[in-house]
PDB file of C-alpha atoms in Angstrom:
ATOM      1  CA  UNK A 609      -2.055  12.518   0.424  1.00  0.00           C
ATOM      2  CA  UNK A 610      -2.052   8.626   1.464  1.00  0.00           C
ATOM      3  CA  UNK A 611      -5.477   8.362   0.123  1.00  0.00           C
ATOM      4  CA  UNK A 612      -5.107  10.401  -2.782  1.00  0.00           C
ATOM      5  CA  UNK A 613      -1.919   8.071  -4.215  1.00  0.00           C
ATOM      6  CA  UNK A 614      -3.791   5.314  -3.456  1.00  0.00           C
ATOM      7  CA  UNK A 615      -7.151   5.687  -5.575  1.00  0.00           C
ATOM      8  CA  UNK A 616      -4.236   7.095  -8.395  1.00  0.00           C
ATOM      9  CA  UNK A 617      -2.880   3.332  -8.044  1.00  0.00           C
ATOM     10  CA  UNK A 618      -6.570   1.703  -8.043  1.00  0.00           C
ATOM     11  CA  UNK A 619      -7.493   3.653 -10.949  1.00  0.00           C
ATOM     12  CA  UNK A 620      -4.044   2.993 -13.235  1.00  0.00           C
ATOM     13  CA  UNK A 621      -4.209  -0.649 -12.189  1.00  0.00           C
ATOM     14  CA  UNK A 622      -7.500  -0.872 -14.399  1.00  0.00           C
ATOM     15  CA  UNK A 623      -8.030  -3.946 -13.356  1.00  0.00           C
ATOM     16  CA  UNK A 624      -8.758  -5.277  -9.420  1.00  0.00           C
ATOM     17  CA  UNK A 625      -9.019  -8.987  -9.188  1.00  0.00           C
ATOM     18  CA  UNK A 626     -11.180 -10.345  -6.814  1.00  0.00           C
ATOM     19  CA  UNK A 627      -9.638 -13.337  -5.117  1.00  0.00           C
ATOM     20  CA  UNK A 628     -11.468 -15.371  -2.627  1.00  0.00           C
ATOM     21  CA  UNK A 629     -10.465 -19.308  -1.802  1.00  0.00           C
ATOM     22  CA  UNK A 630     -11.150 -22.336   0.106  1.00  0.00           C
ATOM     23  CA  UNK A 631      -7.497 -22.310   1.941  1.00  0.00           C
ATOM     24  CA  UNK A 632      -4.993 -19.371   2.480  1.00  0.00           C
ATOM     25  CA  UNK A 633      -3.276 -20.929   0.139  1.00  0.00           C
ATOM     26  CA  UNK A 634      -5.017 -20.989  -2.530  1.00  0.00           C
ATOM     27  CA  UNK A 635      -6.230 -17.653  -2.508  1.00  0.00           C
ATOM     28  CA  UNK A 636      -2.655 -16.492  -1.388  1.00  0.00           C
ATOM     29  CA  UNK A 637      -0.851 -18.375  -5.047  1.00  0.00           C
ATOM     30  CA  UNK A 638      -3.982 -16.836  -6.761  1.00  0.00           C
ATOM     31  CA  UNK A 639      -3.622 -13.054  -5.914  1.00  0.00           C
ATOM     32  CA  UNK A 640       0.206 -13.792  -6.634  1.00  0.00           C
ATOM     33  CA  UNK A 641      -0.308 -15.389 -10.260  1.00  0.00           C
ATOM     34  CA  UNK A 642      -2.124 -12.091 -11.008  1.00  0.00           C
ATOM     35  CA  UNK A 643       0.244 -10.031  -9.953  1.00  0.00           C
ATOM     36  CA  UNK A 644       2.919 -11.351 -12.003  1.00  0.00           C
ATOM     37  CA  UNK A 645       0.110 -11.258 -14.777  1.00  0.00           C
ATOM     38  CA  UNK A 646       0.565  -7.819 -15.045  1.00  0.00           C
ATOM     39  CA  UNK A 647      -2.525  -7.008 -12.588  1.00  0.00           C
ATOM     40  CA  UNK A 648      -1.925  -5.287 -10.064  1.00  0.00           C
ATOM     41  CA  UNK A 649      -4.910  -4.407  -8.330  1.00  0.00           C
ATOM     42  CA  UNK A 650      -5.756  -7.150  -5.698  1.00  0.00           C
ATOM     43  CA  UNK A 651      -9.099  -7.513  -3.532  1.00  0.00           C
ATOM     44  CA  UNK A 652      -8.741 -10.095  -1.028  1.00  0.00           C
ATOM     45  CA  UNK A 653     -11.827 -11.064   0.416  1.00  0.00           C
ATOM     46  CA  UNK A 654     -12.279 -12.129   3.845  1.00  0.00           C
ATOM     47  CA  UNK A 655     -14.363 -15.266   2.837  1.00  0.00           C
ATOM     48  CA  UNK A 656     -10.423 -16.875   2.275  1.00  0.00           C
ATOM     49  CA  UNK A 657      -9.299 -18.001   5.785  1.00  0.00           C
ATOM     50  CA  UNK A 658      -6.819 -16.140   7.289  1.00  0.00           C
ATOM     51  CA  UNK A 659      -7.600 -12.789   4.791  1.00  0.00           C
ATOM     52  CA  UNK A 660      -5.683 -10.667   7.115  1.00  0.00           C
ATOM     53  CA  UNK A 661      -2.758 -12.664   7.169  1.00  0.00           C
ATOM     54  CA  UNK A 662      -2.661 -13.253   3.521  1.00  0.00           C
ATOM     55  CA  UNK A 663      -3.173  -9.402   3.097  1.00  0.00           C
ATOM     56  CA  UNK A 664       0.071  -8.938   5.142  1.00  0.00           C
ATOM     57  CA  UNK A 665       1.781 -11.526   3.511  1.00  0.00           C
ATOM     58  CA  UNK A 666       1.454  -9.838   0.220  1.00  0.00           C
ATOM     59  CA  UNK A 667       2.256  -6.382   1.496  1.00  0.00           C
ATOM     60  CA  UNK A 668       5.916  -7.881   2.282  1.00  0.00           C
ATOM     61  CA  UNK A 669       6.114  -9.936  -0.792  1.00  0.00           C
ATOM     62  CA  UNK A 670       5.506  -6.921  -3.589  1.00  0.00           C
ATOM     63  CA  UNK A 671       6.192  -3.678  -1.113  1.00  0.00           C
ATOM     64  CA  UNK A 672       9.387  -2.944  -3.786  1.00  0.00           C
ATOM     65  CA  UNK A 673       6.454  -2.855  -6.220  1.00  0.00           C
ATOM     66  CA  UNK A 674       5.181   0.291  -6.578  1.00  0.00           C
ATOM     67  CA  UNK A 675       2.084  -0.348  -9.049  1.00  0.00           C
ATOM     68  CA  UNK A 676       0.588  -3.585  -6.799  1.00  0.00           C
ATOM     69  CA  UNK A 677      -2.029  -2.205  -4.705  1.00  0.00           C
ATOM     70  CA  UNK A 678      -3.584  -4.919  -2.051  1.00  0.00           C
ATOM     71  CA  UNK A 679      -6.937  -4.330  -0.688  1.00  0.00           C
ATOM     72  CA  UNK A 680      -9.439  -6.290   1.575  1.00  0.00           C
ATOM     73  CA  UNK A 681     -13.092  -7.560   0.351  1.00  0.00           C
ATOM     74  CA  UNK A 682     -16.136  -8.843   1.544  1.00  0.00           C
ATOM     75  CA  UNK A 683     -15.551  -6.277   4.445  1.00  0.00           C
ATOM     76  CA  UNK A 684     -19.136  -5.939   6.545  1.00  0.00           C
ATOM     77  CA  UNK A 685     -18.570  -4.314   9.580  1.00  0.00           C
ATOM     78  CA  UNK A 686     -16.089  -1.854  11.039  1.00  0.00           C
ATOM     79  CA  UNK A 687     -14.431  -4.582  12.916  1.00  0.00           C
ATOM     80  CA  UNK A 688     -13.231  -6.400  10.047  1.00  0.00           C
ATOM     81  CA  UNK A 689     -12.352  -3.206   7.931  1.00  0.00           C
ATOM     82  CA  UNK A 690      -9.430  -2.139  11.444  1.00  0.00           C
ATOM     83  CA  UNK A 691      -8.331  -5.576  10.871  1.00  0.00           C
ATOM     84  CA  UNK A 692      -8.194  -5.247   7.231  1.00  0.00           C
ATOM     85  CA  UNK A 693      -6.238  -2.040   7.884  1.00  0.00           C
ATOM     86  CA  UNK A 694      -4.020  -2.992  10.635  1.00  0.00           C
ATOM     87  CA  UNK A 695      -2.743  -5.485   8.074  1.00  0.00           C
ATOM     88  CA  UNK A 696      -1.885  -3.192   5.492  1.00  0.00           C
ATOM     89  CA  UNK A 697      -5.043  -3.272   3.424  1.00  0.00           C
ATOM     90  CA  UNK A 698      -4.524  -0.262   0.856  1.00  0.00           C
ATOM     91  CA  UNK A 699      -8.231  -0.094   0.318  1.00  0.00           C
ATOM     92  CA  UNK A 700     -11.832  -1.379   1.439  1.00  0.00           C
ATOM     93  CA  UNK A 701     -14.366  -3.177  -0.068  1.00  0.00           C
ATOM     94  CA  UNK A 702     -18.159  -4.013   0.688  1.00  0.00           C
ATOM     95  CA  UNK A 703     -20.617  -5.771  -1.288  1.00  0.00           C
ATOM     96  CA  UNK A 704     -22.909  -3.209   0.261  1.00  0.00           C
ATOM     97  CA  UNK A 705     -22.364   0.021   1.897  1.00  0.00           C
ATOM     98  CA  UNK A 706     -22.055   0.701   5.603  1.00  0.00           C
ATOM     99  CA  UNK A 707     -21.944   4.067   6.962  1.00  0.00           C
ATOM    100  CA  UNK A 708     -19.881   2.677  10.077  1.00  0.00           C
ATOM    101  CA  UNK A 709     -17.079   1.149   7.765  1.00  0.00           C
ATOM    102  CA  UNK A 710     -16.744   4.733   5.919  1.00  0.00           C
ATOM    103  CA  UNK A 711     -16.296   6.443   9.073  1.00  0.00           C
ATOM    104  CA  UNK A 712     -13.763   4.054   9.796  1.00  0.00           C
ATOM    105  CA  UNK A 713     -12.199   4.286   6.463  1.00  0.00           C
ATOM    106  CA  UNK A 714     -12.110   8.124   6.413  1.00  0.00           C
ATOM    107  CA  UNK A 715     -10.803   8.065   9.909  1.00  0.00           C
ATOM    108  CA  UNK A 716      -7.573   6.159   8.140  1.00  0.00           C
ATOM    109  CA  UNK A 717      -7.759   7.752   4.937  1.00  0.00           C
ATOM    110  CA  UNK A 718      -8.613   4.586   3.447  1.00  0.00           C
ATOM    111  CA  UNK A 719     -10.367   4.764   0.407  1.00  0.00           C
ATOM    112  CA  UNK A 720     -14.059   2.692   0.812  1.00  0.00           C
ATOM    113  CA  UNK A 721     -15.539   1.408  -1.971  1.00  0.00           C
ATOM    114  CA  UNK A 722     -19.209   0.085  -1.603  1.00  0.00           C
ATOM    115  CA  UNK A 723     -21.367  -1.841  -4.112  1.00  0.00           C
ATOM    116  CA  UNK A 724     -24.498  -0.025  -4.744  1.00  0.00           C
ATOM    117  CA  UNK A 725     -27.431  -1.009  -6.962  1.00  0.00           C
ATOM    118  CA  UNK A 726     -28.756   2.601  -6.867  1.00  0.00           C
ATOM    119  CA  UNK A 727     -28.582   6.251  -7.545  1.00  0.00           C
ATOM    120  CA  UNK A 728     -30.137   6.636  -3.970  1.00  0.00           C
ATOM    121  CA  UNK A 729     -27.377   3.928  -2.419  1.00  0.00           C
ATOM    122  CA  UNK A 730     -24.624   5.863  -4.693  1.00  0.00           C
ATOM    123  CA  UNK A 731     -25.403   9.767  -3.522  1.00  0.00           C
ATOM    124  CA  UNK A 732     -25.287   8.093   0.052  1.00  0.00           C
ATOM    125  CA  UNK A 733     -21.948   6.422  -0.167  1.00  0.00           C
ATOM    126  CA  UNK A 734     -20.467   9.431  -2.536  1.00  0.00           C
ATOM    127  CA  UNK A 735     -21.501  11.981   1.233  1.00  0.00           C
ATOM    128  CA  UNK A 736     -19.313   9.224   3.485  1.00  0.00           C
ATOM    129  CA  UNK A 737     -16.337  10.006   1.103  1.00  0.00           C
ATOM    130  CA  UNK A 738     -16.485   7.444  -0.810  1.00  0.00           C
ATOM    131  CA  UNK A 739     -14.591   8.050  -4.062  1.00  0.00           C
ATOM    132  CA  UNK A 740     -14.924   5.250  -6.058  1.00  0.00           C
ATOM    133  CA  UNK A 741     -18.242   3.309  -5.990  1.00  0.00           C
ATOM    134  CA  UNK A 742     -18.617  -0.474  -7.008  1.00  0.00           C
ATOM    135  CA  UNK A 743     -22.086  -1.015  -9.162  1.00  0.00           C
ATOM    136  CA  UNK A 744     -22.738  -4.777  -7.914  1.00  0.00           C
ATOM    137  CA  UNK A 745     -23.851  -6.997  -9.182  1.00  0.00           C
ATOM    138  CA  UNK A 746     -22.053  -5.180 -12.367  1.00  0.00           C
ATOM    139  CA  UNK A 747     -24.175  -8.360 -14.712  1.00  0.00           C
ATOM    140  CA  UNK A 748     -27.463  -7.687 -12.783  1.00  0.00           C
ATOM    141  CA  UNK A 749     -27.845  -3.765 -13.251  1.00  0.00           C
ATOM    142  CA  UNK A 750     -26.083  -3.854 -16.685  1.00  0.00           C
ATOM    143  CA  UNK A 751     -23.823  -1.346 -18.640  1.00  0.00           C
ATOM    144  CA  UNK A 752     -26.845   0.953 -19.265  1.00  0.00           C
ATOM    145  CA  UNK A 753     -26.921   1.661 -16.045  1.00  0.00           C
ATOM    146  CA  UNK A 754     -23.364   3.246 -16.179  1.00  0.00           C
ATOM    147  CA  UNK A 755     -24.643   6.170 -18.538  1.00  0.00           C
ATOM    148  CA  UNK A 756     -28.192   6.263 -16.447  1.00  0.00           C
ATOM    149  CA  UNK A 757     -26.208   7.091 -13.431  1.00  0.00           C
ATOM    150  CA  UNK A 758     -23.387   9.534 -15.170  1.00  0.00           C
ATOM    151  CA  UNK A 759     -26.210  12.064 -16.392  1.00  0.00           C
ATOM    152  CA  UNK A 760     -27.487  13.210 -13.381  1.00  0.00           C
ATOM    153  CA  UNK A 761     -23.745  12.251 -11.395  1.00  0.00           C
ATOM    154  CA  UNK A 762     -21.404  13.150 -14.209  1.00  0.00           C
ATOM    155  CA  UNK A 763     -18.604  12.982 -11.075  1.00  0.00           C
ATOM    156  CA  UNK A 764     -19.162   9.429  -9.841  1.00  0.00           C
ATOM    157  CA  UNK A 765     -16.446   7.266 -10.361  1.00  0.00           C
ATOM    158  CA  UNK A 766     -17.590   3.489 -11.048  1.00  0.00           C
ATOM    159  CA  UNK A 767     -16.207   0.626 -10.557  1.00  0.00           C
ATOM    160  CA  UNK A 768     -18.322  -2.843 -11.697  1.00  0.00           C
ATOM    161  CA  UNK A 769     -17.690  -5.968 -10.426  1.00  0.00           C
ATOM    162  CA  UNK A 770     -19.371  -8.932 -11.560  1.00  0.00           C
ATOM    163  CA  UNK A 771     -19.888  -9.479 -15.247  1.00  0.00           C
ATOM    164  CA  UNK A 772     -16.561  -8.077 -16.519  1.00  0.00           C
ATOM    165  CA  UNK A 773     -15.246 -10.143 -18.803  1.00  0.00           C
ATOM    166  CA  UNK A 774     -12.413  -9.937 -21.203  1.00  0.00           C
ATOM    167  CA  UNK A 775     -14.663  -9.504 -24.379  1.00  0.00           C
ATOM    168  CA  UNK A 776     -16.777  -6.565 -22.783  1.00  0.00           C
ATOM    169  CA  UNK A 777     -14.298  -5.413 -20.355  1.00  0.00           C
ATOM    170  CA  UNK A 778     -13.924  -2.682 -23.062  1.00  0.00           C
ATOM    171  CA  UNK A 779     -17.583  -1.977 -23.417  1.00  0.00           C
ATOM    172  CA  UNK A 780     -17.335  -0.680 -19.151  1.00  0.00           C
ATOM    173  CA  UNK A 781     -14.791   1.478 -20.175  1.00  0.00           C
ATOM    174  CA  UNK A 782     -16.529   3.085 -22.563  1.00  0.00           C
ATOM    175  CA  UNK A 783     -19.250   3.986 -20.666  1.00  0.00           C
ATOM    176  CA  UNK A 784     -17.223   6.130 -18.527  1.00  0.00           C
ATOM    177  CA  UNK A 785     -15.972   3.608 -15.121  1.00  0.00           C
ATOM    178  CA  UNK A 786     -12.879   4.255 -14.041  1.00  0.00           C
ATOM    179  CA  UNK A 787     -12.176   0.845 -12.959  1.00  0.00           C
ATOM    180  CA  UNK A 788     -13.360  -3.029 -13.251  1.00  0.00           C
ATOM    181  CA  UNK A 789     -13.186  -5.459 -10.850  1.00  0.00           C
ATOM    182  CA  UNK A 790     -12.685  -9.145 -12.212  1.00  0.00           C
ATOM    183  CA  UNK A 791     -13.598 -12.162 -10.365  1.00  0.00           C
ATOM    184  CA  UNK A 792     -14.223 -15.909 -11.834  1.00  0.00           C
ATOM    185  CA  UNK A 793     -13.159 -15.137 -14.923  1.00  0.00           C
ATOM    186  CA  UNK A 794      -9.887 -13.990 -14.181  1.00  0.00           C
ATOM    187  CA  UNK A 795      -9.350 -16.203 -11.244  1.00  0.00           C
ATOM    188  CA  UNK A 796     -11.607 -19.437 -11.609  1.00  0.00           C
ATOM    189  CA  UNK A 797      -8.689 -21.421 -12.300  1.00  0.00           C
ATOM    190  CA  UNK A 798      -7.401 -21.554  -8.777  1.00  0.00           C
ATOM    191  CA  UNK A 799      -9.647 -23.548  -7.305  1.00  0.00           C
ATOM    192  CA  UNK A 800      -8.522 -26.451  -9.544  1.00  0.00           C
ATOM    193  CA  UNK A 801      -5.391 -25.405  -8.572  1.00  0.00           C
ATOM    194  CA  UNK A 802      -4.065 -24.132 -11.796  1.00  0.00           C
ATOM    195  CA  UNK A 803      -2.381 -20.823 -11.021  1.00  0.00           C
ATOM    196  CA  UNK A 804      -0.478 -20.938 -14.281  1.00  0.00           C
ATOM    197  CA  UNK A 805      -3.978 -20.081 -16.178  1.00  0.00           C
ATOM    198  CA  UNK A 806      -4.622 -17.507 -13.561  1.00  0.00           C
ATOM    199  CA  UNK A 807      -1.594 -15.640 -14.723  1.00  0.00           C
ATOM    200  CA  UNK A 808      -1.971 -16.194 -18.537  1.00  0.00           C
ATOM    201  CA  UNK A 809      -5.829 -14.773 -17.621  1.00  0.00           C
ATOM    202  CA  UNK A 810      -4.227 -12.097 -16.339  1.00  0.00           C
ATOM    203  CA  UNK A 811      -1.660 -11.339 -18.719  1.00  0.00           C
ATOM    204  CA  UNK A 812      -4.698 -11.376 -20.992  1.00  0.00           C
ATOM    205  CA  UNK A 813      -6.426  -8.740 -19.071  1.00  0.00           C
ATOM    206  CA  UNK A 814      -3.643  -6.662 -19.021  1.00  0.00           C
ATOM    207  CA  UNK A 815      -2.417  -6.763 -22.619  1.00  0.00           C
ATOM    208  CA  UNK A 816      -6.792  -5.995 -23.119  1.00  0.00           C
ATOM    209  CA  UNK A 817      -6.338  -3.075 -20.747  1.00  0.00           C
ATOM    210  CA  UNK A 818      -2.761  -1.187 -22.485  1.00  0.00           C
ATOM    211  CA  UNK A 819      -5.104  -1.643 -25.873  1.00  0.00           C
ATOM    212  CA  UNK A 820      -8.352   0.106 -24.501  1.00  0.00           C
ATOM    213  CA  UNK A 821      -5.918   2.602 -22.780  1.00  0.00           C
ATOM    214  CA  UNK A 822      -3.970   3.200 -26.246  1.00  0.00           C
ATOM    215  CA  UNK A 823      -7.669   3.530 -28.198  1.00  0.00           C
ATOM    216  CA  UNK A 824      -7.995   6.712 -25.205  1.00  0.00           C
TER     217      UNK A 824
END
């Protein structure tokens, strides 16, 4: 059931920022300023120092919250994904897939969520269990890609990252993903240190997301 409420969460957060950063800190007041943005879905990557920690960190700070969901990203290797887990990561996420971290993941009944550039790469990653597959890079392969892929794999759920932006975050939805994942756009600010814009971006996102939601 653990997995099950957790892609539930991933899915009604409609929105996973992707938060990296050059100091824990940073990337820590980053993921927070989109929470209280109104997004709830956070991938941390583990190109921040410390990801783990931060990952933890968060857990404790929002664990009354029961719409943030905190995730790991960047995750390469089954080594990193136990850490990411042992730390409370809800969910997994690779830039490619790896048939040793989906083991892993189904082995905790962690949801695993690859990027793929593929219908070959998606089929693969959909037999490991994985029930939500990242397109990346979401601005290389395009939106047309999205409707390519739901013809023959009407079940695939899709989640782009890279290329989402506020004026075509709409546009994804449309074509049937379940999910976006938002990265410089919604987060850029930070490393100039200006978490305040972070959480207006966010807030922006969110109110964007409640009006593609009400459209149905």
């Amino acid at each position: 059931m653990q997995r099950v409420e957790t892609l539930e969460k991933i899915e009604k957060t409609g929105v996973v920022a992707v938060v990296r950063g050059a100091s824990k800190e940073e990337a820590y007041k980053a993921a927070v300023a989109c929470i209280d943005g109104g997004v709830k879905g956070i991938e941390l990557t583990f190109t921040a120092p410390q990801a783990d920690q931060i990952i933890a960190e968060l857990k404790e700070e929002y664990k009354d919250d029961k719409e943030a969901c905190i995730g790991a990203g960047t995750v390469l290797d089954p080594v990193t994904a136990r850490i990411a887990i042992m730390a409370g990561a809800e969910f997994i996420v690779s830039p490619s897939f790896d048939k040793e971290v989906a083991k892993l993941c189904n082995l905790y009944q962690i949801p695993y969520m690859p990027g793929c550039m593929t219908i070959t790469e998606m089929q693969t990653a959909m037999s490991y269990g994985s029930d939500i597959v990242k397109i990346f890079p979401g601005s290389v392969v395009g939106q047309g890609f999205v409707s390519a892929v739901k013809a023959p794999l009407p079940h695939a759920n899709i989640m782009p990252t890279g290329g989402v932006n506020l004026e075509n975050m709409h546009e994804w939805f449309e074509k049937g993903v379940v999910v976006v994942g938002a990265g410089s756009n919604l987060v850029g600010p930070a490393a100039q240190g200006d978490f305040e814009q972070v959480k207006l971006n966010a807030q922006a996102y969110h109110e964007e997301l409640v009006r593609i939601k009400s459209l149905g």
